[in-house]
Amino acid sequence: MEQPRKYKGVYWLLFFVSAAGLAFAVYSHWPWLTLILPFVTTSFVKALDII
């Protein structure tokens, strides 16, 4: 039985974009830094196919 192919490229792209946004927020001392964390963590977990 074959497993359906999962396309994880979108999740990797979202992870790298949100990680870059997080790095910029840390560098610029953005007050709402924690609003980016759910995007970074969720996209990383989905890209690794943990959930």
mmCIF file of C-alpha atoms in Angstrom:
data_model
loop_
_atom_site.group_PDB
_atom_site.id
_atom_site.type_symbol
_atom_site.label_atom_id
_atom_site.label_comp_id
_atom_site.label_asym_id
_atom_site.label_seq_id
_atom_site.Cartn_x
_atom_site.Cartn_y
_atom_site.Cartn_z
ATOM 1 C CA MET A 1 0.000 0.000 0.000
ATOM 2 C CA GLU A 2 1.449 3.347 -1.028
ATOM 3 C CA GLN A 3 1.560 6.334 1.238
ATOM 4 C CA PRO A 4 0.199 9.524 -0.309
ATOM 5 C CA ARG A 5 2.925 11.999 -1.191
ATOM 6 C CA LYS A 6 3.004 14.969 1.137
ATOM 7 C CA TYR A 7 4.154 18.305 -0.197
ATOM 8 C CA LYS A 8 6.116 19.957 2.585
ATOM 9 C CA GLY A 9 7.808 22.666 0.520
ATOM 10 C CA VAL A 10 5.188 25.252 1.438
ATOM 11 C CA TYR A 11 5.737 24.571 5.130
ATOM 12 C CA TRP A 12 9.520 24.909 4.740
ATOM 13 C CA LEU A 13 9.072 28.180 2.880
ATOM 14 C CA LEU A 14 6.730 29.476 5.585
ATOM 15 C CA PHE A 15 9.210 28.398 8.259
ATOM 16 C CA PHE A 16 12.145 30.222 6.662
ATOM 17 C CA VAL A 17 10.128 33.377 6.029
ATOM 18 C CA SER A 18 8.752 33.446 9.573
ATOM 19 C CA ALA A 19 12.191 32.642 11.046
ATOM 20 C CA ALA A 20 13.633 35.577 9.112
ATOM 21 C CA GLY A 21 10.806 37.732 10.444
ATOM 22 C CA LEU A 22 11.572 36.533 13.954
ATOM 23 C CA ALA A 23 15.264 37.342 13.552
ATOM 24 C CA PHE A 24 14.386 40.815 12.297
ATOM 25 C CA ALA A 25 11.975 41.326 15.213
ATOM 26 C CA VAL A 26 14.675 40.356 17.706
ATOM 27 C CA TYR A 27 17.201 42.637 15.997
ATOM 28 C CA SER A 28 14.845 45.622 15.865
ATOM 29 C CA HIS A 29 13.473 45.103 19.417
ATOM 30 C CA TRP A 30 9.903 44.777 18.175
ATOM 31 C CA PRO A 31 7.508 44.853 21.176
ATOM 32 C CA TRP A 32 5.168 42.143 19.813
ATOM 33 C CA LEU A 33 7.891 39.604 19.215
ATOM 34 C CA THR A 34 5.918 36.666 20.567
ATOM 35 C CA LEU A 35 3.235 37.004 17.868
ATOM 36 C CA ILE A 36 5.641 35.444 15.360
ATOM 37 C CA LEU A 37 6.446 32.359 17.468
ATOM 38 C CA PRO A 38 3.303 30.335 16.580
ATOM 39 C CA PHE A 39 4.089 30.662 12.865
ATOM 40 C CA VAL A 40 7.691 29.570 13.349
ATOM 41 C CA THR A 41 6.940 26.581 15.544
ATOM 42 C CA THR A 42 3.855 25.334 13.689
ATOM 43 C CA SER A 43 5.451 25.546 10.263
ATOM 44 C CA PHE A 44 8.577 23.767 11.538
ATOM 45 C CA VAL A 45 6.559 20.928 13.054
ATOM 46 C CA LYS A 46 4.447 20.565 9.899
ATOM 47 C CA ALA A 47 7.568 20.616 7.682
ATOM 48 C CA LEU A 48 9.126 17.787 9.721
ATOM 49 C CA ASP A 49 5.779 15.922 9.579
ATOM 50 C CA ILE A 50 5.636 15.474 13.354
ATOM 51 C CA ILE A 51 1.883 16.041 13.556
#
